[in-house]
Short mmCIF file of N, CA and C in Angstrom, two decimals:
data_model
loop_
_atom_site.label_atom_id
_atom_site.label_comp_id
_atom_site.label_asym_id
_atom_site.label_seq_id
_atom_site.Cartn_x
_atom_site.Cartn_y
_atom_site.Cartn_z
N MET A 15 0.81 -1.19 0.00
CA MET A 15 0.00 0.00 0.00
C MET A 15 0.85 1.27 0.00
N ALA A 16 1.94 1.24 0.78
CA ALA A 16 2.80 2.42 0.88
C ALA A 16 3.54 2.68 -0.43
N SER A 17 3.93 1.61 -1.14
CA SER A 17 4.67 1.81 -2.38
C SER A 17 3.80 2.46 -3.45
N VAL A 18 2.50 2.21 -3.42
CA VAL A 18 1.59 2.86 -4.37
C VAL A 18 1.53 4.35 -4.09
N ALA A 19 1.46 4.73 -2.82
CA ALA A 19 1.43 6.14 -2.45
C ALA A 19 2.74 6.83 -2.81
N VAL A 20 3.84 6.14 -2.60
CA VAL A 20 5.15 6.72 -2.92
C VAL A 20 5.30 6.91 -4.42
N SER A 21 4.90 5.91 -5.20
CA SER A 21 5.03 6.05 -6.65
C SER A 21 4.10 7.13 -7.18
N ALA A 22 2.92 7.27 -6.59
CA ALA A 22 2.01 8.35 -7.01
C ALA A 22 2.60 9.71 -6.67
N ALA A 23 3.24 9.82 -5.52
CA ALA A 23 3.86 11.08 -5.13
C ALA A 23 5.03 11.42 -6.04
N ARG A 24 5.82 10.40 -6.42
CA ARG A 24 6.94 10.64 -7.34
C ARG A 24 6.43 11.09 -8.71
N ARG A 25 5.36 10.46 -9.19
CA ARG A 25 4.77 10.86 -10.47
C ARG A 25 4.28 12.29 -10.41
N ARG A 26 3.61 12.65 -9.32
CA ARG A 26 3.09 14.01 -9.17
C ARG A 26 4.26 15.01 -9.11
N ALA A 27 5.33 14.64 -8.40
CA ALA A 27 6.50 15.53 -8.31
C ALA A 27 7.15 15.72 -9.68
N ARG A 28 7.25 14.62 -10.44
CA ARG A 28 7.82 14.75 -11.79
C ARG A 28 6.94 15.64 -12.67
N ARG A 29 5.65 15.49 -12.56
CA ARG A 29 4.72 16.32 -13.35
C ARG A 29 4.90 17.79 -12.98
N TRP A 30 5.00 18.09 -11.69
CA TRP A 30 5.21 19.47 -11.26
C TRP A 30 6.56 19.99 -11.74
N PHE A 31 7.58 19.14 -11.70
CA PHE A 31 8.91 19.55 -12.17
C PHE A 31 8.84 20.01 -13.62
N TRP A 32 8.26 19.19 -14.49
CA TRP A 32 8.20 19.55 -15.90
C TRP A 32 7.27 20.73 -16.14
N SER A 33 6.21 20.83 -15.38
CA SER A 33 5.31 22.00 -15.51
C SER A 33 6.05 23.28 -15.13
N LEU A 34 6.82 23.23 -14.06
CA LEU A 34 7.59 24.41 -13.65
C LEU A 34 8.64 24.80 -14.68
N LEU A 35 9.24 23.81 -15.32
CA LEU A 35 10.21 24.14 -16.37
C LEU A 35 9.54 24.80 -17.57
N VAL A 36 8.35 24.33 -17.92
CA VAL A 36 7.60 24.97 -19.02
C VAL A 36 7.25 26.40 -18.63
N ILE A 37 6.82 26.61 -17.39
CA ILE A 37 6.50 27.96 -16.93
C ILE A 37 7.74 28.85 -16.97
N ALA A 38 8.90 28.31 -16.60
CA ALA A 38 10.14 29.09 -16.64
C ALA A 38 10.50 29.47 -18.07
N VAL A 39 10.30 28.55 -19.02
CA VAL A 39 10.59 28.86 -20.43
C VAL A 39 9.65 29.93 -20.94
N LEU A 40 8.37 29.84 -20.60
CA LEU A 40 7.42 30.87 -21.02
C LEU A 40 7.75 32.22 -20.38
N GLY A 41 8.12 32.20 -19.12
CA GLY A 41 8.52 33.44 -18.46
C GLY A 41 9.77 34.04 -19.10
N MET A 42 10.69 33.19 -19.51
CA MET A 42 11.89 33.69 -20.19
C MET A 42 11.52 34.30 -21.53
N GLY A 43 10.51 33.75 -22.20
CA GLY A 43 10.03 34.35 -23.44
C GLY A 43 9.49 35.75 -23.22
N VAL A 44 8.77 35.93 -22.12
CA VAL A 44 8.25 37.27 -21.77
C VAL A 44 9.40 38.22 -21.50
N VAL A 45 10.41 37.77 -20.79
CA VAL A 45 11.57 38.61 -20.50
C VAL A 45 12.29 38.99 -21.79
N TYR A 46 12.47 38.02 -22.68
CA TYR A 46 13.15 38.28 -23.95
C TYR A 46 12.38 39.30 -24.79
N ARG A 47 11.06 39.12 -24.87
CA ARG A 47 10.25 40.06 -25.65
C ARG A 47 10.28 41.46 -25.04
N SER A 48 10.29 41.55 -23.72
CA SER A 48 10.29 42.87 -23.10
C SER A 48 11.64 43.58 -23.27
N ILE A 49 12.70 42.80 -23.38
CA ILE A 49 14.01 43.43 -23.64
C ILE A 49 14.03 44.02 -25.04
N ASP A 50 13.38 43.33 -25.96
CA ASP A 50 13.36 43.75 -27.37
C ASP A 50 12.41 44.91 -27.65
N ALA A 51 11.44 45.13 -26.76
CA ALA A 51 10.40 46.14 -27.01
C ALA A 51 10.88 47.54 -26.61
N PRO A 52 10.25 48.58 -27.20
CA PRO A 52 10.59 49.95 -26.79
C PRO A 52 10.18 50.20 -25.33
N SER A 53 10.90 51.06 -24.66
CA SER A 53 10.67 51.30 -23.23
C SER A 53 9.31 51.90 -22.95
N SER A 54 8.66 51.39 -21.93
CA SER A 54 7.41 51.94 -21.39
C SER A 54 7.20 51.30 -20.02
N PRO A 55 6.30 51.87 -19.22
CA PRO A 55 6.03 51.28 -17.91
C PRO A 55 5.47 49.86 -18.00
N ALA A 56 4.66 49.60 -19.02
CA ALA A 56 4.09 48.26 -19.18
C ALA A 56 5.18 47.24 -19.50
N VAL A 57 6.14 47.64 -20.31
CA VAL A 57 7.24 46.74 -20.66
C VAL A 57 8.11 46.48 -19.43
N GLY A 58 8.35 47.51 -18.64
CA GLY A 58 9.12 47.33 -17.41
C GLY A 58 8.42 46.39 -16.44
N THR A 59 7.10 46.53 -16.33
CA THR A 59 6.33 45.65 -15.46
C THR A 59 6.37 44.21 -15.98
N ALA A 60 6.24 44.05 -17.30
CA ALA A 60 6.31 42.70 -17.89
C ALA A 60 7.67 42.07 -17.64
N PHE A 61 8.72 42.88 -17.78
CA PHE A 61 10.07 42.37 -17.52
C PHE A 61 10.22 41.93 -16.07
N LEU A 62 9.76 42.76 -15.14
CA LEU A 62 9.86 42.44 -13.72
C LEU A 62 9.06 41.18 -13.37
N LEU A 63 7.83 41.10 -13.80
CA LEU A 63 6.99 39.93 -13.50
C LEU A 63 7.55 38.67 -14.16
N GLY A 64 8.01 38.80 -15.41
CA GLY A 64 8.60 37.64 -16.08
C GLY A 64 9.84 37.14 -15.36
N SER A 65 10.66 38.06 -14.88
CA SER A 65 11.87 37.68 -14.15
C SER A 65 11.54 36.98 -12.84
N VAL A 66 10.54 37.47 -12.13
CA VAL A 66 10.13 36.85 -10.87
C VAL A 66 9.57 35.45 -11.13
N VAL A 67 8.77 35.31 -12.18
CA VAL A 67 8.21 33.99 -12.52
C VAL A 67 9.32 33.00 -12.86
N VAL A 68 10.29 33.44 -13.65
CA VAL A 68 11.41 32.56 -14.01
C VAL A 68 12.18 32.15 -12.77
N LEU A 69 12.49 33.09 -11.92
CA LEU A 69 13.26 32.79 -10.71
C LEU A 69 12.49 31.83 -9.79
N ALA A 70 11.22 32.12 -9.55
CA ALA A 70 10.43 31.27 -8.65
C ALA A 70 10.27 29.86 -9.22
N ALA A 71 9.99 29.75 -10.52
CA ALA A 71 9.80 28.44 -11.13
C ALA A 71 11.09 27.63 -11.10
N LEU A 72 12.22 28.26 -11.37
CA LEU A 72 13.49 27.53 -11.35
C LEU A 72 13.90 27.11 -9.94
N VAL A 73 13.62 27.95 -8.96
CA VAL A 73 13.94 27.57 -7.57
C VAL A 73 13.11 26.37 -7.15
N GLN A 74 11.81 26.41 -7.44
CA GLN A 74 10.95 25.29 -7.07
C GLN A 74 11.32 24.02 -7.84
N ALA A 75 11.62 24.15 -9.12
CA ALA A 75 12.02 22.98 -9.91
C ALA A 75 13.32 22.39 -9.38
N THR A 76 14.24 23.23 -8.95
CA THR A 76 15.49 22.74 -8.38
C THR A 76 15.24 22.01 -7.07
N ARG A 77 14.35 22.51 -6.25
CA ARG A 77 14.03 21.84 -4.99
C ARG A 77 13.39 20.47 -5.25
N ILE A 78 12.50 20.40 -6.23
CA ILE A 78 11.87 19.12 -6.56
C ILE A 78 12.92 18.15 -7.10
N TRP A 79 13.78 18.62 -7.98
CA TRP A 79 14.83 17.77 -8.54
C TRP A 79 15.73 17.22 -7.45
N ALA A 80 16.12 18.08 -6.51
CA ALA A 80 16.98 17.63 -5.42
C ALA A 80 16.27 16.59 -4.55
N ALA A 81 14.97 16.76 -4.34
CA ALA A 81 14.22 15.79 -3.54
C ALA A 81 14.07 14.46 -4.27
N LEU A 82 13.89 14.51 -5.58
CA LEU A 82 13.74 13.27 -6.35
C LEU A 82 15.05 12.52 -6.49
N GLU A 83 16.15 13.24 -6.65
CA GLU A 83 17.44 12.60 -6.89
C GLU A 83 18.18 12.24 -5.62
N GLY A 84 17.84 12.83 -4.50
CA GLY A 84 18.53 12.53 -3.25
C GLY A 84 19.76 13.40 -3.08
N PRO A 85 20.51 13.15 -2.02
CA PRO A 85 21.68 13.99 -1.74
C PRO A 85 22.79 13.77 -2.77
N VAL A 86 23.64 14.76 -2.91
CA VAL A 86 24.76 14.67 -3.83
C VAL A 86 25.79 13.71 -3.24
N ARG A 87 26.26 12.81 -4.05
CA ARG A 87 27.26 11.86 -3.60
C ARG A 87 28.63 12.32 -4.07
N VAL A 88 29.46 12.69 -3.11
CA VAL A 88 30.82 13.15 -3.41
C VAL A 88 31.74 11.93 -3.37
N PRO A 89 32.59 11.76 -4.38
CA PRO A 89 33.50 10.61 -4.37
C PRO A 89 34.38 10.60 -3.12
N ARG A 90 34.68 9.41 -2.64
CA ARG A 90 35.45 9.25 -1.41
C ARG A 90 36.84 9.88 -1.54
N TRP A 91 37.49 9.74 -2.69
CA TRP A 91 38.83 10.29 -2.85
C TRP A 91 38.80 11.81 -2.75
N PHE A 92 37.71 12.44 -3.19
CA PHE A 92 37.61 13.89 -3.11
C PHE A 92 37.40 14.33 -1.67
N ARG A 93 36.59 13.59 -0.92
CA ARG A 93 36.37 13.93 0.48
C ARG A 93 37.68 13.83 1.25
N ARG A 94 38.44 12.77 1.00
CA ARG A 94 39.69 12.56 1.70
C ARG A 94 40.68 13.69 1.37
N HIS A 95 40.80 14.01 0.08
CA HIS A 95 41.73 15.05 -0.34
C HIS A 95 41.30 16.41 0.20
N ARG A 96 40.03 16.71 0.11
CA ARG A 96 39.52 18.01 0.54
C ARG A 96 39.71 18.20 2.04
N SER A 97 39.41 17.17 2.82
CA SER A 97 39.54 17.32 4.26
C SER A 97 41.01 17.46 4.67
N ALA A 98 41.90 16.79 3.97
CA ALA A 98 43.32 16.87 4.32
C ALA A 98 43.90 18.23 3.97
N THR A 99 43.38 18.86 2.93
CA THR A 99 43.95 20.14 2.50
C THR A 99 43.27 21.33 3.17
N THR A 100 42.00 21.24 3.49
CA THR A 100 41.31 22.41 4.03
C THR A 100 41.24 22.40 5.55
N ALA A 101 41.05 21.25 6.16
CA ALA A 101 40.89 21.20 7.61
C ALA A 101 42.19 20.86 8.32
N GLY A 102 43.23 20.49 7.58
CA GLY A 102 44.49 20.20 8.20
C GLY A 102 44.66 18.76 8.66
N GLY A 103 43.73 17.88 8.32
CA GLY A 103 43.86 16.50 8.73
C GLY A 103 42.83 15.62 8.06
N PRO A 104 42.85 14.33 8.39
CA PRO A 104 41.90 13.41 7.76
C PRO A 104 40.47 13.65 8.25
N SER A 105 39.51 13.22 7.44
CA SER A 105 38.11 13.40 7.81
C SER A 105 37.66 12.30 8.77
N ARG A 106 36.47 12.46 9.32
CA ARG A 106 35.91 11.45 10.21
C ARG A 106 35.63 10.16 9.47
N ASP A 107 35.35 10.25 8.17
CA ASP A 107 35.02 9.07 7.37
C ASP A 107 36.25 8.33 6.87
N ASP A 108 37.42 8.92 7.06
CA ASP A 108 38.65 8.32 6.54
C ASP A 108 39.03 7.11 7.40
N PRO A 109 39.12 5.92 6.78
CA PRO A 109 39.47 4.74 7.58
C PRO A 109 40.89 4.81 8.13
N ALA A 110 41.76 5.60 7.54
CA ALA A 110 43.14 5.72 8.02
C ALA A 110 43.26 6.74 9.15
N GLY A 111 42.22 7.50 9.37
CA GLY A 111 42.27 8.55 10.38
C GLY A 111 42.10 8.00 11.79
N PRO A 112 42.29 8.85 12.78
CA PRO A 112 42.17 8.41 14.17
C PRO A 112 40.73 8.07 14.51
N ARG A 113 40.54 7.08 15.36
CA ARG A 113 39.21 6.66 15.79
C ARG A 113 38.79 7.49 17.00
N ARG A 114 37.54 7.91 17.01
CA ARG A 114 37.00 8.62 18.16
C ARG A 114 36.20 7.63 19.00
N GLU A 115 36.36 7.72 20.29
CA GLU A 115 35.58 6.88 21.17
C GLU A 115 34.27 7.55 21.47
N ARG A 116 33.21 6.77 21.48
CA ARG A 116 31.89 7.34 21.70
C ARG A 116 31.34 6.96 23.03
#
């Protein structure tokens, strides 16, 4: 029963993701047209609203994408190298590093 609800939620999230990308493309079209048009208050308002729509749609689409794909997986060799160069020593995940007692 739970897997049906999860798959329905994933489908709905994917649908929203693609809908938001279409909205962002349409908003970008409005921004492009307003840049090309002669200056007026209406054109300035269209540019501002189009920019806000593009920004909001892309932020929401990015949040959905991150939720669908899960956390970013950084390669182990990069974590080891980065921790040794930036923090001055091995990371907590490094098997060669010192063990902490809990």
